[in-house]
Coordinates of C-alpha atoms in Angstrom, one line a residue:
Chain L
X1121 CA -2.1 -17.5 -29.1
X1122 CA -0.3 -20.5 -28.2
X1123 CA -3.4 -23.2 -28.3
X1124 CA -5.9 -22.8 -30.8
X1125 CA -9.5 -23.8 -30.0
X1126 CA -11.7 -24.6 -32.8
X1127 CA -14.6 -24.1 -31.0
X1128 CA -16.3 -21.7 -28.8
X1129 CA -15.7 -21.8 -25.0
X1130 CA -18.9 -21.8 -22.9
X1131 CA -19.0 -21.0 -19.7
X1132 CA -21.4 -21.1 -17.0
X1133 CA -21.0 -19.1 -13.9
X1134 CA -22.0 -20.0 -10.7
X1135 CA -22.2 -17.4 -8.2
X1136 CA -24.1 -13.9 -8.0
X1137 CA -21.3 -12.0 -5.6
X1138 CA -18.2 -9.6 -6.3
X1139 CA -15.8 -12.1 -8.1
X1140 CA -19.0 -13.1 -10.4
X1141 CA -19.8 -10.0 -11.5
X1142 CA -16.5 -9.2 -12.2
X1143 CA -15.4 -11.9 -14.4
X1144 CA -18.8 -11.7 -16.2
X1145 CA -17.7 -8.2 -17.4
X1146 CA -14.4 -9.4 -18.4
X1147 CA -16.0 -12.1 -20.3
X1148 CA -18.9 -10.9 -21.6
X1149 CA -17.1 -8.6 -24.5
X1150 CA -15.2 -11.5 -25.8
X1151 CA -16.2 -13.0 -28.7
X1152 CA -15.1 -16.4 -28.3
X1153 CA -16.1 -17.0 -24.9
X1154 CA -19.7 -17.1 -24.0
X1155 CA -21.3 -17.0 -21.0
X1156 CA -24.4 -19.3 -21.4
X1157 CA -26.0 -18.9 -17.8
X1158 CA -25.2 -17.7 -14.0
X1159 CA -26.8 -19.6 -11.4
X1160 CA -27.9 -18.3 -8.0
X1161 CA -29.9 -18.9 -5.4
X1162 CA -29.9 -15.1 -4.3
X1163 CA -33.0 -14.2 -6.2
X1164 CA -32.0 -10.4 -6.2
X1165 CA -28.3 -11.0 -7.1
X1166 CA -29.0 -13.1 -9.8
X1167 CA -31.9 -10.3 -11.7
X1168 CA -28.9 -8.0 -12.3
X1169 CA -27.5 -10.7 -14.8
X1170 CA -31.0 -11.2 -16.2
X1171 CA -30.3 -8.5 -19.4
X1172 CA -27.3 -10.1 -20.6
X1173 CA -27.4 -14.0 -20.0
X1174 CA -29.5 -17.0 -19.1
X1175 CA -30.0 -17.0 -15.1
X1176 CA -31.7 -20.0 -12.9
X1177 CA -31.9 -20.5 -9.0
X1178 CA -33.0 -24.3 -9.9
X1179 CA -30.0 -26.7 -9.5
X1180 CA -31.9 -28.9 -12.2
X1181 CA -31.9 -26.4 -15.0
X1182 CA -27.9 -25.9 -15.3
X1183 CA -27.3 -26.3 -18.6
X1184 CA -24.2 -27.9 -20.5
X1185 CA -20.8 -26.0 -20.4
X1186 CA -16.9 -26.6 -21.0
X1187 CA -16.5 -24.7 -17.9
X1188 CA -18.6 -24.1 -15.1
X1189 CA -16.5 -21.2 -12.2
X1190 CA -17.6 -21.8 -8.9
X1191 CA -17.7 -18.0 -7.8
X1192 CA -18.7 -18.4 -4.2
X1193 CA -17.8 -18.6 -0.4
X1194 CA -14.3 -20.8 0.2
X1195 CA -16.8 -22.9 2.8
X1196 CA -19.8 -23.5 0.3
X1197 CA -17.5 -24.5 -3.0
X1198 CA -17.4 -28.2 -1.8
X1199 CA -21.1 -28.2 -1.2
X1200 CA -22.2 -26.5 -4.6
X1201 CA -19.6 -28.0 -6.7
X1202 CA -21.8 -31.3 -6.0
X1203 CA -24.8 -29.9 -8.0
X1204 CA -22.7 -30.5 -11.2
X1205 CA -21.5 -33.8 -10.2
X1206 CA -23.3 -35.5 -13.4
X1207 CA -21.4 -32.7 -15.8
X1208 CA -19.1 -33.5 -18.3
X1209 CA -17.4 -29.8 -18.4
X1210 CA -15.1 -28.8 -16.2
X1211 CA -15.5 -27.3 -13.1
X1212 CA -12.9 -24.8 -11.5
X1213 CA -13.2 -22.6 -8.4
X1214 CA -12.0 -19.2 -7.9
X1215 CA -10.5 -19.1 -4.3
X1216 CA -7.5 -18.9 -3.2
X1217 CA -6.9 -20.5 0.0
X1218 CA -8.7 -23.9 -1.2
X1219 CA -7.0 -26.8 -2.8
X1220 CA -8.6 -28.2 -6.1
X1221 CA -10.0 -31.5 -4.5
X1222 CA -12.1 -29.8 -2.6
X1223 CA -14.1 -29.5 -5.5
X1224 CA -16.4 -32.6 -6.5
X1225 CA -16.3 -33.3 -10.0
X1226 CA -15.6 -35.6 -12.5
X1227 CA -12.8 -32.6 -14.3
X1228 CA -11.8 -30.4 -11.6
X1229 CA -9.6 -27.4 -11.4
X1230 CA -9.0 -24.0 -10.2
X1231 CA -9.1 -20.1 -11.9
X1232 CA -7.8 -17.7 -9.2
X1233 CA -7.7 -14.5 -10.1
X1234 CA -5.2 -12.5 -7.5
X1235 CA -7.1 -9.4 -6.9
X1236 CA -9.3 -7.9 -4.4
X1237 CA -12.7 -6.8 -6.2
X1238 CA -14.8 -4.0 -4.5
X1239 CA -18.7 -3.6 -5.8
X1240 CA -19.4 -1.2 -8.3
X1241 CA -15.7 -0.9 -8.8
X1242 CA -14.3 -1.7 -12.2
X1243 CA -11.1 -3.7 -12.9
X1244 CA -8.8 -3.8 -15.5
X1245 CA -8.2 -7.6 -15.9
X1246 CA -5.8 -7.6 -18.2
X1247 CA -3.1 -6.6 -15.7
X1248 CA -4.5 -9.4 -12.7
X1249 CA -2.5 -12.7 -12.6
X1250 CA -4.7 -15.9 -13.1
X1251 CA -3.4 -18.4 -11.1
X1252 CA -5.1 -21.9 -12.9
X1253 CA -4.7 -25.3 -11.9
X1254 CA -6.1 -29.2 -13.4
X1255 CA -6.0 -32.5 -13.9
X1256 CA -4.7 -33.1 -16.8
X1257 CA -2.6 -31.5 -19.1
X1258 CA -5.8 -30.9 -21.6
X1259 CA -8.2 -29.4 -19.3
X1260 CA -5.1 -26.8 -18.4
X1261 CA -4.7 -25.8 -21.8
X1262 CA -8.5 -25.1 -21.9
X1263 CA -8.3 -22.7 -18.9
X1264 CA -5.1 -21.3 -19.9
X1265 CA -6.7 -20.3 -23.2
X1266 CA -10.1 -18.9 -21.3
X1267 CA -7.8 -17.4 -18.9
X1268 CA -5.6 -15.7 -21.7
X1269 CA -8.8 -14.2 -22.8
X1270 CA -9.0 -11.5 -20.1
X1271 CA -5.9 -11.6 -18.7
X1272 CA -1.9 -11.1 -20.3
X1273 CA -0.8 -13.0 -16.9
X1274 CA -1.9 -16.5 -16.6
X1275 CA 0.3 -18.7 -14.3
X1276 CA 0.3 -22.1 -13.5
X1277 CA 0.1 -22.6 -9.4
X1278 CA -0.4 -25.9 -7.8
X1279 CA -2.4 -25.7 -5.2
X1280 CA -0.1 -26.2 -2.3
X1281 CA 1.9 -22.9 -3.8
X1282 CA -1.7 -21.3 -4.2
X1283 CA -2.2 -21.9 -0.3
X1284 CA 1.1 -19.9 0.5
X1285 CA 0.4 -17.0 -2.3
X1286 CA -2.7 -16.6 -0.4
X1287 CA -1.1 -16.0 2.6
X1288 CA 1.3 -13.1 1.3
X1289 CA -1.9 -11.7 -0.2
X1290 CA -3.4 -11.5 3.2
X1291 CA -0.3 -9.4 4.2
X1292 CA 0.1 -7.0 1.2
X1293 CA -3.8 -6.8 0.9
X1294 CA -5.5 -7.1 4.5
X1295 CA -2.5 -6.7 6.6
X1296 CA -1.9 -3.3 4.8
X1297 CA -5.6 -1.9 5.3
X1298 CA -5.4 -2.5 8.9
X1299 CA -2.3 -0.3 8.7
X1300 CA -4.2 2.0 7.2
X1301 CA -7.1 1.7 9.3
X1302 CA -5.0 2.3 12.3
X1303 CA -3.1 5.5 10.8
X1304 CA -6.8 6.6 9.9
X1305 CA -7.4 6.5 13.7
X1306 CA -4.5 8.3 14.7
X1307 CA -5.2 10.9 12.1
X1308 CA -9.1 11.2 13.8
X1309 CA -7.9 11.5 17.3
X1310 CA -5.9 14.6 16.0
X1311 CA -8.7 15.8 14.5
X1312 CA -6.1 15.8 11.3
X1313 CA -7.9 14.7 7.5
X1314 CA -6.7 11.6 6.6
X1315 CA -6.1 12.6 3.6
X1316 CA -2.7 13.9 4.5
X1317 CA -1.0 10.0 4.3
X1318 CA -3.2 8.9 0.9
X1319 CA 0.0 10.5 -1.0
X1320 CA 2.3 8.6 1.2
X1321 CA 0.2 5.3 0.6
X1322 CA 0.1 5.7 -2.8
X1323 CA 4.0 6.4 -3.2
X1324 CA 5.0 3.3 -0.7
X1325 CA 2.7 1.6 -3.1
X1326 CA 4.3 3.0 -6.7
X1327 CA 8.0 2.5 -5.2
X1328 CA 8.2 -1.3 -5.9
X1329 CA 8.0 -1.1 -9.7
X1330 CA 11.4 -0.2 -9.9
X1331 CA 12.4 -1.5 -5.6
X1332 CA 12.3 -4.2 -4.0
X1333 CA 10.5 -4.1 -1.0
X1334 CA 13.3 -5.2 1.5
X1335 CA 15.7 -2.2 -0.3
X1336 CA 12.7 0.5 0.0
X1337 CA 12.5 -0.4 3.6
X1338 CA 12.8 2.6 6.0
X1339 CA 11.9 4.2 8.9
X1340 CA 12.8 4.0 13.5
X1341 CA 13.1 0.2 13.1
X1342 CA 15.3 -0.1 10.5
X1343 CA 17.0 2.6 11.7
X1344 CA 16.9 1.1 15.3
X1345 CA 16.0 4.8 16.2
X1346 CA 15.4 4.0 19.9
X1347 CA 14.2 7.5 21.1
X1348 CA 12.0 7.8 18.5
X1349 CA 9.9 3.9 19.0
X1350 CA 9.9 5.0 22.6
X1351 CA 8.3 8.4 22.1
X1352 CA 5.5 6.2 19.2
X1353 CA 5.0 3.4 22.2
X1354 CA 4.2 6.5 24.8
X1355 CA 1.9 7.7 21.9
X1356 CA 0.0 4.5 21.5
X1357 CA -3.3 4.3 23.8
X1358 CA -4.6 0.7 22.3
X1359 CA -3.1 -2.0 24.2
X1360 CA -2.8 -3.7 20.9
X1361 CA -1.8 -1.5 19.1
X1362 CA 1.5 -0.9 21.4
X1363 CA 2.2 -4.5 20.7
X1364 CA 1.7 -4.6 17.3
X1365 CA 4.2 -1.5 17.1
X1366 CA 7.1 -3.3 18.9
X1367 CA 6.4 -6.6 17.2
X1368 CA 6.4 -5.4 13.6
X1369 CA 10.0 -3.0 14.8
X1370 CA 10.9 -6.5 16.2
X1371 CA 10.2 -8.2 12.7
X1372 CA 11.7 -5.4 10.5
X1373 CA 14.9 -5.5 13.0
X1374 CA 15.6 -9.3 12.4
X1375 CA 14.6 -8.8 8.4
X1376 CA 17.8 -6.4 8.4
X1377 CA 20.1 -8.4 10.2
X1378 CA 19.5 -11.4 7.9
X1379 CA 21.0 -8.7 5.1
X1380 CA 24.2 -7.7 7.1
Chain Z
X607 CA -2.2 33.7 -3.4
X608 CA -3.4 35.3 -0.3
X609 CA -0.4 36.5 1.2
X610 CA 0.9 38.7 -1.4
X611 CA 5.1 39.2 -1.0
X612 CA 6.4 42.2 -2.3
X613 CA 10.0 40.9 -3.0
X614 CA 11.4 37.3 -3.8
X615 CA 12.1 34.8 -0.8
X616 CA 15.7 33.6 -0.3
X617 CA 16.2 30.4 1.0
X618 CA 19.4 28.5 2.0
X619 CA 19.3 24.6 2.1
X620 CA 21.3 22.9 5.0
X621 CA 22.0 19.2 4.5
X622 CA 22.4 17.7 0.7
X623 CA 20.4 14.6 1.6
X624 CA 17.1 13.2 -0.1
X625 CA 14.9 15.9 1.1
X626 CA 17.6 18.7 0.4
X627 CA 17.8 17.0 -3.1
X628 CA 14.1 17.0 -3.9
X629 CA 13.3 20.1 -2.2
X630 CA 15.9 22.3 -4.2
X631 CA 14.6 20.4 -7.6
X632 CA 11.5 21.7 -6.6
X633 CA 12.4 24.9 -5.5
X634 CA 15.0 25.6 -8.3
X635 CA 12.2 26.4 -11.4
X636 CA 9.9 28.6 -9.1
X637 CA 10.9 32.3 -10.1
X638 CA 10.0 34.0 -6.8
X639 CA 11.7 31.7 -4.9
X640 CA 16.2 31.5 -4.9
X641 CA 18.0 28.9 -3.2
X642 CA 21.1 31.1 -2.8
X643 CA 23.0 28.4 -1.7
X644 CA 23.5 24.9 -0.2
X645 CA 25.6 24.1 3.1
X646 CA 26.9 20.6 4.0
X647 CA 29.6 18.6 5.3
X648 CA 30.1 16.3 2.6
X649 CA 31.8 17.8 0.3
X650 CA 31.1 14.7 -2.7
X651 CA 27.0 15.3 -1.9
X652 CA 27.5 19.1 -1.7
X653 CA 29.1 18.7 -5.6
X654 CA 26.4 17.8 -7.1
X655 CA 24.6 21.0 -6.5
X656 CA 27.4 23.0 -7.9
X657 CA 26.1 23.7 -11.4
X658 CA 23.2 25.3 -9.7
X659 CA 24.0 26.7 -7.1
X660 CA 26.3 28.4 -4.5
X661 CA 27.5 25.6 -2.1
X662 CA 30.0 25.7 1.0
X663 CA 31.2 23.5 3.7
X664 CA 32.5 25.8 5.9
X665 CA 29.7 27.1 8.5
X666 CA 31.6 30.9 8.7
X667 CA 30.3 31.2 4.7
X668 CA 26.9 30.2 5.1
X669 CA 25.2 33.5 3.8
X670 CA 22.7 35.7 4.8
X671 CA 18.5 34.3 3.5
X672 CA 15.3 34.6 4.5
X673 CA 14.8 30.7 5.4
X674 CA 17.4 28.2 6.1
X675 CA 15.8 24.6 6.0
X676 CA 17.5 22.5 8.1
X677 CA 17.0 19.0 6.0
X678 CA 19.6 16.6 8.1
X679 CA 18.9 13.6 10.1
X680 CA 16.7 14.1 12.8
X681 CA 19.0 14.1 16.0
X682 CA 21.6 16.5 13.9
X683 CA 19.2 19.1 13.8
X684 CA 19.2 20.6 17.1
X685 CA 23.2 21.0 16.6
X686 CA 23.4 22.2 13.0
X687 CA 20.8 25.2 13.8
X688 CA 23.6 26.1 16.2
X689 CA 25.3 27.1 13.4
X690 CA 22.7 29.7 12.8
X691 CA 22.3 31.3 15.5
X692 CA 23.3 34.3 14.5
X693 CA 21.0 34.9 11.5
X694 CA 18.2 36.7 11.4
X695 CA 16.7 34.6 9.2
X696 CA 14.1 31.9 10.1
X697 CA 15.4 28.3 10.6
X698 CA 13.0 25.6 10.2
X699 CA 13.8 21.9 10.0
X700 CA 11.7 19.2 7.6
X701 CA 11.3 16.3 10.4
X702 CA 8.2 14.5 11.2
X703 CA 9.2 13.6 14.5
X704 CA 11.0 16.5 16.2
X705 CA 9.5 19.3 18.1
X706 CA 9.7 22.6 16.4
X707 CA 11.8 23.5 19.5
X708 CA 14.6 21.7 18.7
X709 CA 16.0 23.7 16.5
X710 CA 18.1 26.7 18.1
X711 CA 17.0 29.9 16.7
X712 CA 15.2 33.5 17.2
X713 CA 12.9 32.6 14.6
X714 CA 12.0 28.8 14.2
X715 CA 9.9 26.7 12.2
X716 CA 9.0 23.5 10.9
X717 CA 8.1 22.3 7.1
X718 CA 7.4 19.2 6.6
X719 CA 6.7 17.7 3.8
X720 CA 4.7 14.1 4.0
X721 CA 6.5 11.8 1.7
X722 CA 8.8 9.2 1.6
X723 CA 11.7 10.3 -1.1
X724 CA 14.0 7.8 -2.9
X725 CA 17.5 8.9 -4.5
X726 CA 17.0 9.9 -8.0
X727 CA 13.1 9.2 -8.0
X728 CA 11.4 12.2 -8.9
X729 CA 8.6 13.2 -7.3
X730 CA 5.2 15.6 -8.1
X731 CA 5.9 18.0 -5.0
X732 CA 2.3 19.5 -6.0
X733 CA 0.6 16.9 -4.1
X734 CA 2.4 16.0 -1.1
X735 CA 1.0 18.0 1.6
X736 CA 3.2 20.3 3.9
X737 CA 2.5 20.2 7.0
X738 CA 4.5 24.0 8.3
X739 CA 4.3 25.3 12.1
X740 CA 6.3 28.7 12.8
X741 CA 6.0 31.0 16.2
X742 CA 4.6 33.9 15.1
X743 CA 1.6 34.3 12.6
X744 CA 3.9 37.0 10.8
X745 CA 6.9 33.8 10.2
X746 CA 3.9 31.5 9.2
X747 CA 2.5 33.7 6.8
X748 CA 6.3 33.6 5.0
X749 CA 6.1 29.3 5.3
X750 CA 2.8 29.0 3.7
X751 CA 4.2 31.5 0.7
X752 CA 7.1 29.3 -0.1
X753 CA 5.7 25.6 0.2
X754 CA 2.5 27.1 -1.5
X755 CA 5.1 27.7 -4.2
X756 CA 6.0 24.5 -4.6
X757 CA 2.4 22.1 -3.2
X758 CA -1.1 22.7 -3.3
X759 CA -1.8 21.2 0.3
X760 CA -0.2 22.9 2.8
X761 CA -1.3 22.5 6.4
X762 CA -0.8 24.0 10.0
X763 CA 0.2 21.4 12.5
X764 CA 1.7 21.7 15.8
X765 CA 4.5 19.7 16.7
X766 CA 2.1 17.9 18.9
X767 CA -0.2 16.6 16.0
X768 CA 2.8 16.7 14.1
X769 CA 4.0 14.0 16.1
X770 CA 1.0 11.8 16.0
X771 CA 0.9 12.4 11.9
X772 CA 4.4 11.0 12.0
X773 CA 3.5 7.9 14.0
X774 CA 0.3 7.3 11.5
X775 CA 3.3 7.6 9.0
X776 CA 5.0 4.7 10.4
X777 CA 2.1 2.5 10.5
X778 CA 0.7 3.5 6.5
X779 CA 4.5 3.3 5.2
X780 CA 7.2 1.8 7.0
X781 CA 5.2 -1.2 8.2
X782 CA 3.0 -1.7 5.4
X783 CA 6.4 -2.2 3.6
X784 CA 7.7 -4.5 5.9
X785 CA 4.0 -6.5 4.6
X786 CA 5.6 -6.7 1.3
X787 CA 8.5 -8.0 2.6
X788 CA 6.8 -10.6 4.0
X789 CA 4.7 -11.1 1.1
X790 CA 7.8 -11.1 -0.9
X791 CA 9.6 -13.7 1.5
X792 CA 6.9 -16.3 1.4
X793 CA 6.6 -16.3 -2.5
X794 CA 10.5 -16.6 -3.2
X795 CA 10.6 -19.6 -0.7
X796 CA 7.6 -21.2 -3.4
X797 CA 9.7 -19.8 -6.5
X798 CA 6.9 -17.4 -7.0
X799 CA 7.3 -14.2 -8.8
X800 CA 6.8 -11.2 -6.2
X801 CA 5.6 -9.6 -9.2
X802 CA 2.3 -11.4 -8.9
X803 CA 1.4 -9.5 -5.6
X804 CA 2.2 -6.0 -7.6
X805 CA -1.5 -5.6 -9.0
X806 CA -2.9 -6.8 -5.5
X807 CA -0.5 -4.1 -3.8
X808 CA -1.8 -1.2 -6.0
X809 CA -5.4 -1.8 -5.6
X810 CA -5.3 -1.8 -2.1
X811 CA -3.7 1.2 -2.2
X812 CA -5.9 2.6 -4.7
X813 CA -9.2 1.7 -3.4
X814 CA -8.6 4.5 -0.6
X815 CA -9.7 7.0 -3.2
X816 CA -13.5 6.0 -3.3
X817 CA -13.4 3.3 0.5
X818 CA -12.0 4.6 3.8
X819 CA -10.1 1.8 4.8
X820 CA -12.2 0.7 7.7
X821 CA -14.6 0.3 5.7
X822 CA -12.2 -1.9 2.7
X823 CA -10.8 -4.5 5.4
X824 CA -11.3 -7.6 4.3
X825 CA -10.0 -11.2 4.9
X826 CA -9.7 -14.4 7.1
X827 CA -9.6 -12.2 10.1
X828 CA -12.4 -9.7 9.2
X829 CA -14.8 -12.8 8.5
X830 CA -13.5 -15.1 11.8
X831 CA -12.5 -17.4 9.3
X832 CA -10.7 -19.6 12.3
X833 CA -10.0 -22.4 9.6
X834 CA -7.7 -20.3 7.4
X835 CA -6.5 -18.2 10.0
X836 CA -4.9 -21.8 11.2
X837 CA -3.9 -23.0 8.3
X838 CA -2.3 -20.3 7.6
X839 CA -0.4 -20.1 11.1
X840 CA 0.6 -23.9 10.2
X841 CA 2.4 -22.6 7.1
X842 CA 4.4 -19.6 8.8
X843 CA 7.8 -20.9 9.7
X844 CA 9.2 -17.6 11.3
X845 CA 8.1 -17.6 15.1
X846 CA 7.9 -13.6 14.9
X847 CA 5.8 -13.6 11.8
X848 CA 3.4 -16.2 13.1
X849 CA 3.0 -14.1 16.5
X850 CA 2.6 -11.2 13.8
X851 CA 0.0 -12.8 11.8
X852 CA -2.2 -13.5 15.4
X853 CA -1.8 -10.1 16.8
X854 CA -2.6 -8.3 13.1
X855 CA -5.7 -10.6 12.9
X856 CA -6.7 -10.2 16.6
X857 CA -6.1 -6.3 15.9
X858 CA -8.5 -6.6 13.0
X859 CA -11.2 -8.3 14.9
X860 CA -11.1 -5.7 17.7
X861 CA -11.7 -2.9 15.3
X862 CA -14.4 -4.9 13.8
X863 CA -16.3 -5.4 17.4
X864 CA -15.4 -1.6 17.6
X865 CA -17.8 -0.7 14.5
X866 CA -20.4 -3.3 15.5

């Protein structure tokens, strides 16, 4: 461990939705990190924490913490980061498309863990990136050690870097289900399982431990296989989705010429 | 089995590509099934199947099997099953996007299996589905023996589904890699590791095993989050991938008013 705390961390958690619930799990089995209370004001979210921790809907009864995580909607953080105002602890949020000013407090910072969290789903946190940011040098060695507790990648990301690692998330994560969701729709209108592609997904997936993406790329674009786009464009009902064909073939054509 | 064969299957490979590479690795342990021998032009690519196997460049040698698979770029194969012409065994090709009619022969076929292969990558053949389409029930019966041999999922699809399944290809594979690339272009302009994306990459992936992917979307565009959306328009430089980034998120919303 590269700082050593004398102390135990305390953290409070603010928050009842996905990202919550899953960085209560990861904390909750460590020793030295305890999380002292979750605050909600969704009544039912908050009773599923009820067995395991301290839970209030008041904004009045948040107790005292080194760290309160702001686990809620990128538009409310600014708004609910103002119930802690009087706090001495620190308090981080957990987005990553919002800069660290945006929250109002006294120590501010950020603990983004890069990952997309489904319900009910367990994670293995070990593997995510923690992307933290602070003020000062101190407070980042205190979320660099709570980060270190769940995670073996903790890296510091300023917040202007944060902004534009959001935006590549958005195309490897969201980007990438709505390519999924539109080969699912060809698939249905075949009356073919879409099941057929998931070993293709997972194996365009699994190539980039040991490809880069540009070198894996393949396919009529790259190729500039001009029979075949046409014959894909003739196949393509959705008005958007004919566009979208030609403009990603467009994009892919101009990453390659870059190369040559 | 269902279709019991009273004899082994014979089966010459044409083409000493990916697919011939992986196929004949996956043939090559199965003991009802020989490759007899392995046909192709160039002569360095054709050596390394020499310690196996029979191999010749010359198209008078090519002997006498029950299946030649035609594994060659997709606008060769039309003129390479010209070379076979005069067998009476069945010539099927491995394409995705060409009609089973293509290939010049008395008896023709397709088998197609749905992956993408890398050189030297090995692959679990068992799980990639092959998708096999022959003219008469007696020559499909012999396809579904040999690619039952070698995977558990083996379809009938007509070259016109065929077709489609190709296109849905395109979208899950080829373009969701050209989203890493993207993703991997914006994080080397900030100096940050690609390899932070990794874990996000293989989740979304994953997920499809328990969410179909209409139902994972997620993001800026799937919440109308106009704010983000422009921000992060303001921080794409490349004109294409900023008219990407709109017609991706204006794709997403119209599937979203679709479900609504």
């Amino acid at each position: 461990m590269k700082f050593v705390l004398l102390r135990m961390l305390s953290v409070v958690l603010i928050g009842t939705g996905n990202v919550a619930h899953h960085l209560f799990d990861a904390f909750y089995p460590k020793e030295d990190i305890q999380v002292i209370q979750v605050f909600g004001r969704n009544i039912r979210s908050l009773s599923s924490f009820e067995a395991k921790c301290a839970v209030t809907s008041v904004p009045e009864n948040i107790i005292d913490a080194d760290v309160y995580i702001v686990a809620v909607n990128d538009d409310a953080i600014s708004e609910v980061s103002k119930l802690l105002v009087t706090k001495k602890g620190m308090v981080v949020h957990t987005s990553g498309s919002v800069s660290k000013d945006n929250v109002v407090a006294a120590r501010k910072g950020v603990f983004y863990p890069l990952q997309t969290f489904s319900p009910k789903k367990e994670v293995d946190f070990s593997s995510i990136p923690i992307c933290i940011e602070a003020d000062t040098l101190q407070d980042l060695k205190i979320l660099e050690v709570l980060a270190h507790k769940i995670s073996e990648r903790v890296h510091l990301v300023s917040s202007a870097q944060r902004e534009k690692l959001h935006l590549a998330a958005v195309f490897v994560n969201n980007f990438t289900n709505h390519m999924y969701v539109i080969g699912q729709e060809i698939c249905s209108k075949e009356e073919l399982p879409f099941d057929l592609l998931k070993p293709l997904i997972s194996e365009t997936a699994n190539k980039l431990r040991f490809l880069s993406p540009d070198k894996a790329q393949t396919g009529p674009a790259k190729r500039n296989d001009i029979l075949t786009m046409q014959k894909h464009l003739d196949a393509l009902e959705n008005p958007i989705q004919k566009k979208l064909y030609q403009l990603i073939s467009e994009s892919i054509k101009e990453q390659n010429e870059k190369k040559l």
